[in-house]
Amino acid sequence: MIDTTTLWTAIYIVMLAAFTGYVVISRVPVILHTPLMSGSNFIHGIVLVGAMVALGLATTPLEQIIGFIAVVLGAANVTGGYVVTERILQMFDRSGKKPEKEARK
């Protein structure tokens, strides 16, 4: 079982990371958004692998449920990041071709 000091330390670290992430991302210029998104997709891929490893090492049903939720949310985050990056890159496409979705209309 986790003692209360370790639990509060973990909660503090998560809150500090969330605040730091918010501050850093909110100050990124628009022109750097696409490269930053690509880099964060790489990091989220590593997080997804970590969630899969944690799920593989889970022994109790509670750990397995939490691990499964982590894998599902990590996969959704990676997929969503690549979808958003693709849409942003299509906005800057100078070839004059319409995206497939709009060309069918």
C-alpha positions as a LaTeX table, in Angstrom:
\begin{tabular}{lrrr}
\hline
Residue & $x$ (\AA) & $y$ (\AA) & $z$ (\AA) \\
\hline
Met1 & 0.00 & 0.00 & 0.00 \\
Ile2 & 1.16 & 3.55 & $-0.72$ \\
Asp3 & 1.78 & 5.79 & 2.27 \\
Thr4 & 0.25 & 9.25 & 2.34 \\
Thr5 & 3.55 & 11.08 & 1.81 \\
Thr6 & 4.19 & 9.23 & $-1.46$ \\
Leu7 & 0.61 & 9.81 & $-2.59$ \\
Trp8 & 0.75 & 13.55 & $-1.91$ \\
Thr9 & 4.13 & 13.79 & $-3.63$ \\
Ala10 & 2.73 & 12.06 & $-6.72$ \\
Ile11 & $-0.32$ & 14.35 & $-6.76$ \\
Tyr12 & 1.95 & 17.40 & $-6.40$ \\
Ile13 & 4.14 & 16.25 & $-9.30$ \\
Val14 & 1.11 & 15.68 & $-11.56$ \\
Met15 & $-0.34$ & 19.11 & $-10.72$ \\
Leu16 & 3.03 & 20.79 & $-11.27$ \\
Ala17 & 3.49 & 19.01 & $-14.62$ \\
Ala18 & $-0.03$ & 19.98 & $-15.75$ \\
Phe19 & 0.51 & 23.63 & $-14.83$ \\
Thr20 & 3.94 & 23.74 & $-16.47$ \\
Gly21 & 2.58 & 22.10 & $-19.63$ \\
Tyr22 & $-0.28$ & 24.58 & $-19.82$ \\
Val23 & 2.02 & 27.58 & $-19.40$ \\
Val24 & 4.53 & 26.32 & $-21.96$ \\
Ile25 & 1.93 & 25.42 & $-24.60$ \\
Ser26 & $-0.04$ & 28.65 & $-24.17$ \\
Arg27 & 3.06 & 30.71 & $-24.99$ \\
Val28 & 3.98 & 28.89 & $-28.21$ \\
Pro29 & 3.64 & 31.07 & $-31.33$ \\
Val30 & 1.14 & 29.85 & $-33.93$ \\
Ile31 & 3.89 & 29.29 & $-36.51$ \\
Leu32 & 5.57 & 26.73 & $-34.24$ \\
His33 & 2.42 & 24.79 & $-33.48$ \\
Thr34 & 2.87 & 22.11 & $-36.18$ \\
Pro35 & 6.48 & 21.21 & $-35.27$ \\
Leu36 & 5.54 & 21.19 & $-31.60$ \\
Met37 & 2.58 & 18.93 & $-32.33$ \\
Ser38 & 4.82 & 16.49 & $-34.16$ \\
Gly39 & 7.23 & 16.40 & $-31.24$ \\
Ser40 & 4.45 & 15.90 & $-28.74$ \\
Asn41 & 3.05 & 13.04 & $-30.84$ \\
Phe42 & 6.42 & 11.33 & $-30.45$ \\
Ile43 & 6.29 & 11.80 & $-26.68$ \\
His44 & 2.70 & 10.54 & $-26.53$ \\
Gly45 & 3.79 & 7.45 & $-28.44$ \\
Ile46 & 6.33 & 6.75 & $-25.71$ \\
Val47 & 3.63 & 7.30 & $-23.09$ \\
Leu48 & 1.44 & 4.78 & $-24.92$ \\
Val49 & 4.23 & 2.21 & $-24.87$ \\
Gly50 & 4.68 & 2.84 & $-21.14$ \\
Ala51 & 0.95 & 2.31 & $-20.57$ \\
Met52 & 1.11 & $-0.98$ & $-22.47$ \\
Val53 & 4.07 & $-2.13$ & $-20.38$ \\
Ala54 & 2.22 & $-1.16$ & $-17.18$ \\
Leu55 & $-0.84$ & $-3.07$ & $-18.36$ \\
Gly56 & 1.30 & $-6.09$ & $-19.13$ \\
Leu57 & 2.76 & $-6.05$ & $-15.61$ \\
Ala58 & $-0.60$ & $-5.50$ & $-13.88$ \\
Thr59 & $-1.55$ & $-8.28$ & $-11.48$ \\
Thr60 & $-4.75$ & $-7.18$ & $-9.75$ \\
Pro61 & $-8.03$ & $-6.46$ & $-11.53$ \\
Leu62 & $-7.88$ & $-2.79$ & $-10.44$ \\
Glu63 & $-4.41$ & $-2.40$ & $-11.94$ \\
Gln64 & $-5.59$ & $-4.07$ & $-15.15$ \\
Ile65 & $-8.59$ & $-1.74$ & $-15.42$ \\
Ile66 & $-6.46$ & 1.35 & $-14.84$ \\
Gly67 & $-3.85$ & 0.08 & $-17.31$ \\
Phe68 & $-6.50$ & $-0.61$ & $-19.94$ \\
Ile69 & $-7.94$ & 2.88 & $-19.52$ \\
Ala70 & $-4.43$ & 4.34 & $-19.82$ \\
Val71 & $-3.82$ & 2.43 & $-23.06$ \\
Val72 & $-7.15$ & 3.50 & $-24.55$ \\
Leu73 & $-6.66$ & 7.16 & $-23.62$ \\
Gly74 & $-3.04$ & 7.12 & $-24.81$ \\
Ala75 & $-4.05$ & 5.61 & $-28.16$ \\
Ala76 & $-6.82$ & 8.19 & $-28.56$ \\
Asn77 & $-4.37$ & 10.98 & $-27.75$ \\
Val78 & $-1.80$ & 9.80 & $-30.28$ \\
Thr79 & $-4.43$ & 9.30 & $-32.98$ \\
Gly80 & $-6.01$ & 12.69 & $-32.34$ \\
Gly81 & $-2.61$ & 14.37 & $-32.43$ \\
Tyr82 & $-1.80$ & 12.93 & $-35.84$ \\
Val83 & $-5.25$ & 13.85 & $-37.18$ \\
Val84 & $-4.85$ & 17.44 & $-36.02$ \\
Thr85 & $-1.31$ & 17.64 & $-37.42$ \\
Glu86 & $-2.52$ & 16.36 & $-40.79$ \\
Arg87 & $-5.29$ & 18.95 & $-40.91$ \\
Ile88 & $-2.88$ & 21.75 & $-40.03$ \\
Leu89 & $-0.45$ & 20.62 & $-42.73$ \\
Gln90 & $-3.29$ & 20.58 & $-45.29$ \\
Met91 & $-3.95$ & 24.24 & $-44.49$ \\
Phe92 & $-0.43$ & 25.10 & $-45.61$ \\
Asp93 & $-0.46$ & 22.90 & $-48.74$ \\
Arg94 & 0.46 & 25.08 & $-51.74$ \\
Ser95 & $-0.06$ & 22.48 & $-54.46$ \\
Gly96 & $-3.58$ & 23.74 & $-55.10$ \\
Lys97 & $-5.11$ & 20.29 & $-54.67$ \\
Lys98 & $-8.18$ & 20.04 & $-52.53$ \\
Pro99 & $-8.20$ & 17.48 & $-49.75$ \\
Glu100 & $-9.98$ & 14.27 & $-50.74$ \\
Lys101 & $-12.91$ & 15.00 & $-48.50$ \\
Glu102 & $-13.65$ & 18.34 & $-50.14$ \\
Ala103 & $-12.93$ & 17.10 & $-53.67$ \\
Arg104 & $-15.78$ & 14.58 & $-53.47$ \\
Lys105 & $-18.43$ & 17.24 & $-52.83$ \\
\hline
\end{tabular}
